[in-house]
Amino acid sequence: MKIRLVSNGIFTTIDDINDTLIPPKEGFYWIDADVEDLTVLQPLFSMHDLAVEDCLSEEEQRPKIEIYESHYFIVINSIRFDDEEIFLRALNIFLGRHFIITVTKQKINELRSLKPVLWEQEVSSPDYFLYHLVDIVVDNYFLVGDRIDNRIEALEEDILMHTKKSHLNEIIGLRGEILWLKKILGPQRDVIATLNKKDLKLIDDQLQKYFSDIYENALKIAESFDTYRDLMGNLREAYQSSVSNRANEIMRVFTAITTIFMPLTFITGIYGMNFDFIPGLHLKLGSYILLGIMLVLGISMFFIFRKKEWL
């Protein structure tokens, strides 16, 4: 657990957790905690049992905001994409008048990215801290969306160039990840919409237009993932079409080869019969003449097929 006094973007480390119970003259306290620290924090800050239970739960938490008498409990999800799987990590936030507590089970990069922003913007209140944190979390969805878009384009190009069976598994897997993520985007968008309201006492009214901008970005993200879902459907159709075309191409080649060898097989079948009187059977160069005829016939049929674009 790390305790910092934040005033005008300047961080001061606090050693004693009891110091955070009294509002500072300037700034606010930021407590960056793990779930194990809740046993200490809950009685000190009167955290609601249900909120603590949500933090400790092993089940995946949906984004939400709960209003309690002395604080707000907010859950939002940070996002990460490693080209194979999308990971969402719950960021639990307790917002009070003079403090903000962030509780996570894993390390979240957005918290690291937040520090220089707080310093640059000279942040001195927990609600502005919350705004910048949510803004960074939402912006990362755009970055992940761009990577997903690039992945879809690369996958489409790869399918058109040389289709593989593994492509279908990639398409199904990525489409499942996108559909799963869309279920999270709705509740998270609702949380941001709630923060955009004026009737939240712990959030400055002047922040409304800023949260409104984040809400618009959340809408754009949801629309983008709708597009990605449709693109994955088109990609699957492209894969199936490519597989069908490839099968047709192979069958066309096999059919052409079979057609070319049909007259040759007919000729060899005739001269393989046990008759004494077959034209050219006793000629000295008869076998060479027959092989030449068969060769010319096969080559002629091949070029005829090429000219008609059957091969």
PDB file of C-alpha atoms in Angstrom:
ATOM      1  CA  MET A   1       0.000   0.000   0.000  1.00  0.00           C
ATOM      2  CA  LYS A   2       1.319   3.410  -1.003  1.00  0.00           C
ATOM      3  CA  ILE A   3       0.001   6.606   0.590  1.00  0.00           C
ATOM      4  CA  ARG A   4       0.601   9.988  -1.036  1.00  0.00           C
ATOM      5  CA  LEU A   5      -0.506  13.512  -0.352  1.00  0.00           C
ATOM      6  CA  VAL A   6      -1.258  15.146  -3.699  1.00  0.00           C
ATOM      7  CA  SER A   7      -1.266  18.943  -3.802  1.00  0.00           C
ATOM      8  CA  ASN A   8      -0.978  20.906  -7.046  1.00  0.00           C
ATOM      9  CA  GLY A   9       0.332  17.782  -8.721  1.00  0.00           C
ATOM     10  CA  ILE A  10       3.127  17.376  -6.164  1.00  0.00           C
ATOM     11  CA  PHE A  11       3.384  13.994  -4.436  1.00  0.00           C
ATOM     12  CA  THR A  12       4.408  13.659  -0.805  1.00  0.00           C
ATOM     13  CA  THR A  13       4.765  10.191   0.703  1.00  0.00           C
ATOM     14  CA  ILE A  14       2.849   9.539   3.922  1.00  0.00           C
ATOM     15  CA  ASP A  15       4.010   6.800   6.274  1.00  0.00           C
ATOM     16  CA  ASP A  16       1.175   6.656   8.807  1.00  0.00           C
ATOM     17  CA  ILE A  17      -2.271   5.669   7.460  1.00  0.00           C
ATOM     18  CA  ASN A  18      -3.926   7.450  10.410  1.00  0.00           C
ATOM     19  CA  ASP A  19      -2.748  10.800   9.036  1.00  0.00           C
ATOM     20  CA  THR A  20      -5.148  10.381   6.123  1.00  0.00           C
ATOM     21  CA  LEU A  21      -8.204  10.454   8.404  1.00  0.00           C
ATOM     22  CA  ILE A  22      -7.905  14.227   8.828  1.00  0.00           C
ATOM     23  CA  PRO A  23      -8.443  16.349   5.675  1.00  0.00           C
ATOM     24  CA  PRO A  24      -5.213  18.094   4.669  1.00  0.00           C
ATOM     25  CA  LYS A  25      -4.978  21.883   4.446  1.00  0.00           C
ATOM     26  CA  GLU A  26      -4.276  21.578   0.722  1.00  0.00           C
ATOM     27  CA  GLY A  27      -4.732  18.717  -1.687  1.00  0.00           C
ATOM     28  CA  PHE A  28      -5.975  15.201  -0.977  1.00  0.00           C
ATOM     29  CA  TYR A  29      -4.717  11.739  -0.114  1.00  0.00           C
ATOM     30  CA  TRP A  30      -4.243   9.049  -2.738  1.00  0.00           C
ATOM     31  CA  ILE A  31      -4.008   5.537  -1.333  1.00  0.00           C
ATOM     32  CA  ASP A  32      -2.896   2.953  -3.884  1.00  0.00           C
ATOM     33  CA  ALA A  33      -3.768  -0.373  -2.274  1.00  0.00           C
ATOM     34  CA  ASP A  34      -3.971  -4.094  -2.918  1.00  0.00           C
ATOM     35  CA  VAL A  35      -7.048  -6.135  -2.007  1.00  0.00           C
ATOM     36  CA  GLU A  36      -5.191  -7.463   1.062  1.00  0.00           C
ATOM     37  CA  ASP A  37      -5.019  -3.920   2.454  1.00  0.00           C
ATOM     38  CA  LEU A  38      -8.797  -3.628   2.668  1.00  0.00           C
ATOM     39  CA  THR A  39      -8.822  -5.252   6.103  1.00  0.00           C
ATOM     40  CA  VAL A  40      -6.994  -2.149   7.356  1.00  0.00           C
ATOM     41  CA  LEU A  41      -8.730   0.435   5.181  1.00  0.00           C
ATOM     42  CA  GLN A  42     -12.350  -0.673   5.657  1.00  0.00           C
ATOM     43  CA  PRO A  43     -12.781   0.344   9.331  1.00  0.00           C
ATOM     44  CA  LEU A  44     -10.777   3.541   8.878  1.00  0.00           C
ATOM     45  CA  PHE A  45     -12.820   4.882   5.953  1.00  0.00           C
ATOM     46  CA  SER A  46     -16.171   3.209   6.736  1.00  0.00           C
ATOM     47  CA  MET A  47     -16.176   1.278   3.486  1.00  0.00           C
ATOM     48  CA  HIS A  48     -19.410  -0.519   2.840  1.00  0.00           C
ATOM     49  CA  ASP A  49     -19.300  -4.293   3.224  1.00  0.00           C
ATOM     50  CA  LEU A  50     -20.774  -4.886  -0.236  1.00  0.00           C
ATOM     51  CA  ALA A  51     -18.121  -2.716  -1.882  1.00  0.00           C
ATOM     52  CA  VAL A  52     -15.331  -4.552  -0.076  1.00  0.00           C
ATOM     53  CA  GLU A  53     -16.919  -7.867  -0.997  1.00  0.00           C
ATOM     54  CA  ASP A  54     -16.897  -6.848  -4.670  1.00  0.00           C
ATOM     55  CA  CYS A  55     -13.201  -6.019  -4.464  1.00  0.00           C
ATOM     56  CA  LEU A  56     -12.389  -9.374  -2.900  1.00  0.00           C
ATOM     57  CA  SER A  57     -14.596 -11.414  -5.228  1.00  0.00           C
ATOM     58  CA  GLU A  58     -12.835 -13.705  -7.672  1.00  0.00           C
ATOM     59  CA  GLU A  59     -15.653 -13.271 -10.169  1.00  0.00           C
ATOM     60  CA  GLU A  60     -15.406 -10.693 -12.906  1.00  0.00           C
ATOM     61  CA  GLN A  61     -16.962  -7.388 -11.826  1.00  0.00           C
ATOM     62  CA  ARG A  62     -19.124  -5.334 -14.162  1.00  0.00           C
ATOM     63  CA  PRO A  63     -18.422  -1.587 -14.272  1.00  0.00           C
ATOM     64  CA  LYS A  64     -20.696   0.239 -11.853  1.00  0.00           C
ATOM     65  CA  ILE A  65     -21.015   3.123  -9.439  1.00  0.00           C
ATOM     66  CA  GLU A  66     -22.557   2.882  -5.973  1.00  0.00           C
ATOM     67  CA  ILE A  67     -23.371   5.922  -3.854  1.00  0.00           C
ATOM     68  CA  TYR A  68     -22.780   5.648  -0.115  1.00  0.00           C
ATOM     69  CA  GLU A  69     -23.063   8.260   2.601  1.00  0.00           C
ATOM     70  CA  SER A  70     -19.392   9.113   2.943  1.00  0.00           C
ATOM     71  CA  HIS A  71     -17.951   7.889  -0.341  1.00  0.00           C
ATOM     72  CA  TYR A  72     -18.620   6.569  -3.838  1.00  0.00           C
ATOM     73  CA  PHE A  73     -17.574   3.125  -4.976  1.00  0.00           C
ATOM     74  CA  ILE A  74     -16.695   2.948  -8.673  1.00  0.00           C
ATOM     75  CA  VAL A  75     -15.590  -0.027 -10.752  1.00  0.00           C
ATOM     76  CA  ILE A  76     -14.134   0.486 -14.210  1.00  0.00           C
ATOM     77  CA  ASN A  77     -12.131  -1.881 -16.391  1.00  0.00           C
ATOM     78  CA  SER A  78      -8.753  -1.166 -17.892  1.00  0.00           C
ATOM     79  CA  ILE A  79      -7.937  -2.964 -21.121  1.00  0.00           C
ATOM     80  CA  ARG A  80      -4.919  -4.686 -22.631  1.00  0.00           C
ATOM     81  CA  PHE A  81      -4.528  -6.557 -25.925  1.00  0.00           C
ATOM     82  CA  ASP A  82      -1.605  -8.869 -26.702  1.00  0.00           C
ATOM     83  CA  ASP A  83      -2.640  -9.715 -30.322  1.00  0.00           C
ATOM     84  CA  GLU A  84      -4.188 -12.993 -29.209  1.00  0.00           C
ATOM     85  CA  GLU A  85      -6.434 -12.187 -26.258  1.00  0.00           C
ATOM     86  CA  ILE A  86      -8.064  -9.154 -24.699  1.00  0.00           C
ATOM     87  CA  PHE A  87      -7.541  -8.721 -20.973  1.00  0.00           C
ATOM     88  CA  LEU A  88      -9.737  -6.599 -18.712  1.00  0.00           C
ATOM     89  CA  ARG A  89      -8.559  -5.704 -15.234  1.00  0.00           C
ATOM     90  CA  ALA A  90     -10.919  -4.282 -12.641  1.00  0.00           C
ATOM     91  CA  LEU A  91      -9.973  -0.920 -11.156  1.00  0.00           C
ATOM     92  CA  ASN A  92     -11.858  -0.368  -7.887  1.00  0.00           C
ATOM     93  CA  ILE A  93     -12.084   3.238  -6.727  1.00  0.00           C
ATOM     94  CA  PHE A  94     -13.304   4.678  -3.429  1.00  0.00           C
ATOM     95  CA  LEU A  95     -13.911   8.409  -3.817  1.00  0.00           C
ATOM     96  CA  GLY A  96     -14.231  10.578  -0.700  1.00  0.00           C
ATOM     97  CA  ARG A  97     -14.129  14.299   0.004  1.00  0.00           C
ATOM     98  CA  HIS A  98     -10.448  14.398   0.877  1.00  0.00           C
ATOM     99  CA  PHE A  99      -9.207  11.033  -0.364  1.00  0.00           C
ATOM    100  CA  ILE A 100      -9.302   8.591  -3.229  1.00  0.00           C
ATOM    101  CA  ILE A 101      -8.431   4.917  -2.839  1.00  0.00           C
ATOM    102  CA  THR A 102      -7.552   2.723  -5.808  1.00  0.00           C
ATOM    103  CA  VAL A 103      -7.680  -1.027  -5.213  1.00  0.00           C
ATOM    104  CA  THR A 104      -6.368  -3.505  -7.794  1.00  0.00           C
ATOM    105  CA  LYS A 105      -5.475  -7.182  -7.941  1.00  0.00           C
ATOM    106  CA  GLN A 106      -2.884  -6.732 -10.717  1.00  0.00           C
ATOM    107  CA  LYS A 107      -0.677  -3.882 -11.785  1.00  0.00           C
ATOM    108  CA  ILE A 108      -2.515  -1.447 -14.041  1.00  0.00           C
ATOM    109  CA  ASN A 109      -0.523   0.695 -16.456  1.00  0.00           C
ATOM    110  CA  GLU A 110      -3.060   3.533 -16.365  1.00  0.00           C
ATOM    111  CA  LEU A 111      -2.102   4.331 -12.772  1.00  0.00           C
ATOM    112  CA  ARG A 112       1.515   4.729 -13.841  1.00  0.00           C
ATOM    113  CA  SER A 113       0.530   6.931 -16.764  1.00  0.00           C
ATOM    114  CA  LEU A 114      -1.575   9.090 -14.458  1.00  0.00           C
ATOM    115  CA  LYS A 115       1.248  10.547 -12.355  1.00  0.00           C
ATOM    116  CA  PRO A 116       2.760  12.900 -14.965  1.00  0.00           C
ATOM    117  CA  VAL A 117      -0.747  14.060 -15.920  1.00  0.00           C
ATOM    118  CA  LEU A 118      -1.524  14.988 -12.302  1.00  0.00           C
ATOM    119  CA  TRP A 119       1.731  16.886 -12.076  1.00  0.00           C
ATOM    120  CA  GLU A 120       1.197  18.708 -15.375  1.00  0.00           C
ATOM    121  CA  GLN A 121      -2.413  19.652 -14.557  1.00  0.00           C
ATOM    122  CA  GLU A 122      -1.542  20.571 -10.948  1.00  0.00           C
ATOM    123  CA  VAL A 123      -4.375  18.451  -9.609  1.00  0.00           C
ATOM    124  CA  SER A 124      -5.405  19.095  -5.996  1.00  0.00           C
ATOM    125  CA  SER A 125      -8.779  17.359  -5.592  1.00  0.00           C
ATOM    126  CA  PRO A 126      -9.864  13.707  -5.756  1.00  0.00           C
ATOM    127  CA  ASP A 127     -12.661  14.327  -8.282  1.00  0.00           C
ATOM    128  CA  TYR A 128     -10.185  15.779 -10.791  1.00  0.00           C
ATOM    129  CA  PHE A 129      -7.949  12.779 -10.084  1.00  0.00           C
ATOM    130  CA  LEU A 130     -10.917  10.552 -10.940  1.00  0.00           C
ATOM    131  CA  TYR A 131     -11.572  12.460 -14.155  1.00  0.00           C
ATOM    132  CA  HIS A 132      -8.004  12.099 -15.429  1.00  0.00           C
ATOM    133  CA  LEU A 133      -7.900   8.423 -14.467  1.00  0.00           C
ATOM    134  CA  VAL A 134     -11.149   7.598 -16.302  1.00  0.00           C
ATOM    135  CA  ASP A 135      -9.973   9.643 -19.275  1.00  0.00           C
ATOM    136  CA  ILE A 136      -6.749   7.626 -19.557  1.00  0.00           C
ATOM    137  CA  VAL A 137      -8.629   4.328 -19.188  1.00  0.00           C
ATOM    138  CA  VAL A 138     -11.048   5.255 -21.985  1.00  0.00           C
ATOM    139  CA  ASP A 139      -8.242   6.524 -24.247  1.00  0.00           C
ATOM    140  CA  ASN A 140      -6.545   3.132 -23.957  1.00  0.00           C
ATOM    141  CA  TYR A 141      -9.640   1.558 -25.483  1.00  0.00           C
ATOM    142  CA  PHE A 142      -8.939   3.617 -28.614  1.00  0.00           C
ATOM    143  CA  LEU A 143      -5.373   2.284 -28.696  1.00  0.00           C
ATOM    144  CA  VAL A 144      -6.572  -1.296 -28.328  1.00  0.00           C
ATOM    145  CA  GLY A 145      -9.215  -0.640 -30.989  1.00  0.00           C
ATOM    146  CA  ASP A 146      -6.498   0.521 -33.408  1.00  0.00           C
ATOM    147  CA  ARG A 147      -4.500  -2.646 -32.734  1.00  0.00           C
ATOM    148  CA  ILE A 148      -7.571  -4.803 -33.288  1.00  0.00           C
ATOM    149  CA  ASP A 149      -8.233  -2.946 -36.545  1.00  0.00           C
ATOM    150  CA  ASN A 150      -4.658  -3.561 -37.689  1.00  0.00           C
ATOM    151  CA  ARG A 151      -4.954  -7.220 -36.681  1.00  0.00           C
ATOM    152  CA  ILE A 152      -8.117  -7.593 -38.740  1.00  0.00           C
ATOM    153  CA  GLU A 153      -6.478  -6.000 -41.789  1.00  0.00           C
ATOM    154  CA  ALA A 154      -3.395  -8.217 -41.467  1.00  0.00           C
ATOM    155  CA  LEU A 155      -5.573 -11.293 -41.044  1.00  0.00           C
ATOM    156  CA  GLU A 156      -7.649 -10.373 -44.077  1.00  0.00           C
ATOM    157  CA  GLU A 157      -4.543  -9.884 -46.228  1.00  0.00           C
ATOM    158  CA  ASP A 158      -3.070 -13.154 -44.981  1.00  0.00           C
ATOM    159  CA  ILE A 159      -6.279 -15.026 -45.793  1.00  0.00           C
ATOM    160  CA  LEU A 160      -6.387 -13.629 -49.322  1.00  0.00           C
ATOM    161  CA  MET A 161      -2.722 -14.479 -49.936  1.00  0.00           C
ATOM    162  CA  HIS A 162      -2.591 -17.996 -48.465  1.00  0.00           C
ATOM    163  CA  THR A 163      -5.489 -19.415 -46.511  1.00  0.00           C
ATOM    164  CA  LYS A 164      -4.698 -21.723 -43.589  1.00  0.00           C
ATOM    165  CA  LYS A 165      -6.876 -23.784 -41.286  1.00  0.00           C
ATOM    166  CA  SER A 166      -5.476 -21.838 -38.325  1.00  0.00           C
ATOM    167  CA  HIS A 167      -7.058 -18.665 -39.697  1.00  0.00           C
ATOM    168  CA  LEU A 168     -10.536 -19.907 -38.805  1.00  0.00           C
ATOM    169  CA  ASN A 169      -9.517 -20.430 -35.177  1.00  0.00           C
ATOM    170  CA  GLU A 170      -8.059 -16.919 -35.085  1.00  0.00           C
ATOM    171  CA  ILE A 171     -11.245 -15.442 -36.540  1.00  0.00           C
ATOM    172  CA  ILE A 172     -13.499 -17.284 -34.097  1.00  0.00           C
ATOM    173  CA  GLY A 173     -11.256 -16.429 -31.137  1.00  0.00           C
ATOM    174  CA  LEU A 174     -10.936 -12.725 -31.963  1.00  0.00           C
ATOM    175  CA  ARG A 175     -14.651 -12.383 -32.719  1.00  0.00           C
ATOM    176  CA  GLY A 176     -15.470 -13.992 -29.377  1.00  0.00           C
ATOM    177  CA  GLU A 177     -13.176 -11.534 -27.594  1.00  0.00           C
ATOM    178  CA  ILE A 178     -14.843  -8.587 -29.339  1.00  0.00           C
ATOM    179  CA  LEU A 179     -18.355  -9.794 -28.486  1.00  0.00           C
ATOM    180  CA  TRP A 180     -17.321 -10.378 -24.873  1.00  0.00           C
ATOM    181  CA  LEU A 181     -15.833  -6.890 -24.660  1.00  0.00           C
ATOM    182  CA  LYS A 182     -18.990  -5.313 -26.062  1.00  0.00           C
ATOM    183  CA  LYS A 183     -20.919  -6.644 -23.065  1.00  0.00           C
ATOM    184  CA  ILE A 184     -18.565  -4.666 -20.808  1.00  0.00           C
ATOM    185  CA  LEU A 185     -18.690  -1.446 -22.818  1.00  0.00           C
ATOM    186  CA  GLY A 186     -22.384  -0.884 -22.094  1.00  0.00           C
ATOM    187  CA  PRO A 187     -22.130  -0.828 -18.265  1.00  0.00           C
ATOM    188  CA  GLN A 188     -18.902   1.176 -18.409  1.00  0.00           C
ATOM    189  CA  ARG A 189     -20.578   3.745 -20.627  1.00  0.00           C
ATOM    190  CA  ASP A 190     -23.425   3.961 -18.090  1.00  0.00           C
ATOM    191  CA  VAL A 191     -20.936   4.613 -15.288  1.00  0.00           C
ATOM    192  CA  ILE A 192     -19.440   7.514 -17.209  1.00  0.00           C
ATOM    193  CA  ALA A 193     -22.939   8.831 -17.937  1.00  0.00           C
ATOM    194  CA  THR A 194     -23.653   8.809 -14.195  1.00  0.00           C
ATOM    195  CA  LEU A 195     -20.446  10.735 -13.495  1.00  0.00           C
ATOM    196  CA  ASN A 196     -21.647  13.270 -16.030  1.00  0.00           C
ATOM    197  CA  LYS A 197     -24.633  14.194 -13.828  1.00  0.00           C
ATOM    198  CA  LYS A 198     -24.669  17.300 -11.625  1.00  0.00           C
ATOM    199  CA  ASP A 199     -26.269  15.701  -8.591  1.00  0.00           C
ATOM    200  CA  LEU A 200     -23.114  13.967  -7.350  1.00  0.00           C
ATOM    201  CA  LYS A 201     -21.985  15.927  -4.315  1.00  0.00           C
ATOM    202  CA  LEU A 202     -18.412  14.669  -4.335  1.00  0.00           C
ATOM    203  CA  ILE A 203     -17.797  15.768  -7.931  1.00  0.00           C
ATOM    204  CA  ASP A 204     -17.421  19.408  -8.937  1.00  0.00           C
ATOM    205  CA  ASP A 205     -20.150  20.674 -11.273  1.00  0.00           C
ATOM    206  CA  GLN A 206     -17.470  22.162 -13.525  1.00  0.00           C
ATOM    207  CA  LEU A 207     -16.317  18.626 -14.341  1.00  0.00           C
ATOM    208  CA  GLN A 208     -19.594  17.880 -16.101  1.00  0.00           C
ATOM    209  CA  LYS A 209     -18.444  19.015 -19.524  1.00  0.00           C
ATOM    210  CA  TYR A 210     -15.224  17.041 -19.105  1.00  0.00           C
ATOM    211  CA  PHE A 211     -17.027  13.829 -18.212  1.00  0.00           C
ATOM    212  CA  SER A 212     -19.379  14.589 -21.105  1.00  0.00           C
ATOM    213  CA  ASP A 213     -16.375  14.493 -23.442  1.00  0.00           C
ATOM    214  CA  ILE A 214     -15.320  11.120 -22.011  1.00  0.00           C
ATOM    215  CA  TYR A 215     -18.871   9.854 -22.467  1.00  0.00           C
ATOM    216  CA  GLU A 216     -18.777  10.811 -26.157  1.00  0.00           C
ATOM    217  CA  ASN A 217     -15.509   8.914 -26.498  1.00  0.00           C
ATOM    218  CA  ALA A 218     -17.117   5.898 -24.825  1.00  0.00           C
ATOM    219  CA  LEU A 219     -19.917   6.044 -27.411  1.00  0.00           C
ATOM    220  CA  LYS A 220     -17.367   6.164 -30.227  1.00  0.00           C
ATOM    221  CA  ILE A 221     -15.589   3.138 -28.777  1.00  0.00           C
ATOM    222  CA  ALA A 222     -18.840   1.181 -28.611  1.00  0.00           C
ATOM    223  CA  GLU A 223     -19.566   2.058 -32.247  1.00  0.00           C
ATOM    224  CA  SER A 224     -16.041   1.030 -33.232  1.00  0.00           C
ATOM    225  CA  PHE A 225     -16.452  -2.386 -31.673  1.00  0.00           C
ATOM    226  CA  ASP A 226     -19.766  -2.782 -33.466  1.00  0.00           C
ATOM    227  CA  THR A 227     -17.803  -2.221 -36.662  1.00  0.00           C
ATOM    228  CA  TYR A 228     -15.134  -4.721 -35.607  1.00  0.00           C
ATOM    229  CA  ARG A 229     -17.825  -7.309 -34.960  1.00  0.00           C
ATOM    230  CA  ASP A 230     -19.208  -6.802 -38.479  1.00  0.00           C
ATOM    231  CA  LEU A 231     -15.707  -6.953 -39.948  1.00  0.00           C
ATOM    232  CA  MET A 232     -15.067 -10.265 -38.229  1.00  0.00           C
ATOM    233  CA  GLY A 233     -18.254 -11.614 -39.819  1.00  0.00           C
ATOM    234  CA  ASN A 234     -17.055 -10.424 -43.223  1.00  0.00           C
ATOM    235  CA  LEU A 235     -13.656 -11.937 -42.525  1.00  0.00           C
ATOM    236  CA  ARG A 236     -15.199 -15.312 -41.811  1.00  0.00           C
ATOM    237  CA  GLU A 237     -17.145 -15.130 -45.065  1.00  0.00           C
ATOM    238  CA  ALA A 238     -13.927 -14.217 -46.874  1.00  0.00           C
ATOM    239  CA  TYR A 239     -12.199 -17.236 -45.318  1.00  0.00           C
ATOM    240  CA  GLN A 240     -14.985 -19.593 -46.364  1.00  0.00           C
ATOM    241  CA  SER A 241     -15.018 -18.090 -49.852  1.00  0.00           C
ATOM    242  CA  SER A 242     -11.246 -18.448 -50.118  1.00  0.00           C
ATOM    243  CA  VAL A 243     -11.409 -22.073 -49.006  1.00  0.00           C
ATOM    244  CA  SER A 244     -14.161 -22.771 -51.542  1.00  0.00           C
ATOM    245  CA  ASN A 245     -12.222 -21.052 -54.328  1.00  0.00           C
ATOM    246  CA  ARG A 246      -9.117 -22.990 -53.430  1.00  0.00           C
ATOM    247  CA  ALA A 247     -11.056 -26.266 -53.478  1.00  0.00           C
ATOM    248  CA  ASN A 248     -12.579 -25.315 -56.836  1.00  0.00           C
ATOM    249  CA  GLU A 249      -9.138 -24.462 -58.196  1.00  0.00           C
ATOM    250  CA  ILE A 250      -7.771 -27.834 -57.113  1.00  0.00           C
ATOM    251  CA  MET A 251     -10.747 -29.663 -58.576  1.00  0.00           C
ATOM    252  CA  ARG A 252     -10.368 -27.736 -61.824  1.00  0.00           C
ATOM    253  CA  VAL A 253      -6.722 -28.769 -62.111  1.00  0.00           C
ATOM    254  CA  PHE A 254      -7.538 -32.383 -61.345  1.00  0.00           C
ATOM    255  CA  THR A 255     -10.387 -32.330 -63.856  1.00  0.00           C
ATOM    256  CA  ALA A 256      -8.125 -30.871 -66.553  1.00  0.00           C
ATOM    257  CA  ILE A 257      -5.436 -33.474 -65.900  1.00  0.00           C
ATOM    258  CA  THR A 258      -8.005 -36.255 -66.013  1.00  0.00           C
ATOM    259  CA  THR A 259      -9.451 -34.856 -69.272  1.00  0.00           C
ATOM    260  CA  ILE A 260      -6.011 -34.650 -70.884  1.00  0.00           C
ATOM    261  CA  PHE A 261      -5.192 -38.232 -69.979  1.00  0.00           C
ATOM    262  CA  MET A 262      -8.537 -39.624 -71.131  1.00  0.00           C
ATOM    263  CA  PRO A 263      -7.655 -39.768 -74.892  1.00  0.00           C
ATOM    264  CA  LEU A 264      -4.136 -40.956 -74.044  1.00  0.00           C
ATOM    265  CA  THR A 265      -5.577 -43.749 -71.949  1.00  0.00           C
ATOM    266  CA  PHE A 266      -7.952 -44.577 -74.812  1.00  0.00           C
ATOM    267  CA  ILE A 267      -5.034 -44.892 -77.255  1.00  0.00           C
ATOM    268  CA  THR A 268      -2.938 -47.022 -74.905  1.00  0.00           C
ATOM    269  CA  GLY A 269      -6.008 -49.161 -74.247  1.00  0.00           C
ATOM    270  CA  ILE A 270      -6.481 -49.892 -77.952  1.00  0.00           C
ATOM    271  CA  TYR A 271      -2.840 -50.766 -78.522  1.00  0.00           C
ATOM    272  CA  GLY A 272      -2.856 -52.897 -75.428  1.00  0.00           C
ATOM    273  CA  MET A 273      -5.387 -55.301 -76.941  1.00  0.00           C
ATOM    274  CA  ASN A 274      -4.152 -58.731 -78.115  1.00  0.00           C
ATOM    275  CA  PHE A 275      -4.922 -58.366 -81.858  1.00  0.00           C
ATOM    276  CA  ASP A 276      -2.463 -59.074 -84.675  1.00  0.00           C
ATOM    277  CA  PHE A 277      -3.916 -56.536 -87.065  1.00  0.00           C
ATOM    278  CA  ILE A 278      -3.666 -53.076 -85.478  1.00  0.00           C
ATOM    279  CA  PRO A 279      -2.514 -50.153 -87.684  1.00  0.00           C
ATOM    280  CA  GLY A 280       1.170 -49.403 -87.165  1.00  0.00           C
ATOM    281  CA  LEU A 281       1.638 -52.300 -84.795  1.00  0.00           C
ATOM    282  CA  HIS A 282       4.522 -53.845 -86.761  1.00  0.00           C
ATOM    283  CA  LEU A 283       6.167 -50.625 -87.909  1.00  0.00           C
ATOM    284  CA  LYS A 284       9.791 -50.234 -86.893  1.00  0.00           C
ATOM    285  CA  LEU A 285       9.201 -46.762 -85.427  1.00  0.00           C
ATOM    286  CA  GLY A 286       5.557 -47.382 -84.499  1.00  0.00           C
ATOM    287  CA  SER A 287       6.026 -46.966 -80.753  1.00  0.00           C
ATOM    288  CA  TYR A 288       7.841 -43.643 -81.216  1.00  0.00           C
ATOM    289  CA  ILE A 289       5.194 -42.374 -83.604  1.00  0.00           C
ATOM    290  CA  LEU A 290       2.453 -43.319 -81.142  1.00  0.00           C
ATOM    291  CA  LEU A 291       4.258 -41.636 -78.237  1.00  0.00           C
ATOM    292  CA  GLY A 292       4.709 -38.514 -80.377  1.00  0.00           C
ATOM    293  CA  ILE A 293       1.004 -38.443 -81.238  1.00  0.00           C
ATOM    294  CA  MET A 294       0.124 -38.806 -77.561  1.00  0.00           C
ATOM    295  CA  LEU A 295       2.555 -36.065 -76.579  1.00  0.00           C
ATOM    296  CA  VAL A 296       1.239 -33.640 -79.219  1.00  0.00           C
ATOM    297  CA  LEU A 297      -2.340 -34.457 -78.221  1.00  0.00           C
ATOM    298  CA  GLY A 298      -1.664 -33.822 -74.509  1.00  0.00           C
ATOM    299  CA  ILE A 299       0.208 -30.546 -75.141  1.00  0.00           C
ATOM    300  CA  SER A 300      -2.480 -29.331 -77.544  1.00  0.00           C
ATOM    301  CA  MET A 301      -5.229 -29.967 -75.011  1.00  0.00           C
ATOM    302  CA  PHE A 302      -3.201 -28.206 -72.302  1.00  0.00           C
ATOM    303  CA  PHE A 303      -2.810 -25.041 -74.403  1.00  0.00           C
ATOM    304  CA  ILE A 304      -6.465 -25.133 -75.412  1.00  0.00           C
ATOM    305  CA  PHE A 305      -7.426 -25.198 -71.703  1.00  0.00           C
ATOM    306  CA  ARG A 306      -5.038 -22.343 -70.963  1.00  0.00           C
ATOM    307  CA  LYS A 307      -6.439 -20.242 -73.798  1.00  0.00           C
ATOM    308  CA  LYS A 308      -9.979 -20.756 -72.507  1.00  0.00           C
ATOM    309  CA  GLU A 309      -8.690 -19.922 -68.978  1.00  0.00           C
ATOM    310  CA  TRP A 310      -9.749 -23.287 -67.628  1.00  0.00           C
ATOM    311  CA  LEU A 311      -6.282 -23.641 -66.117  1.00  0.00           C
TER     312      LEU A 311
END
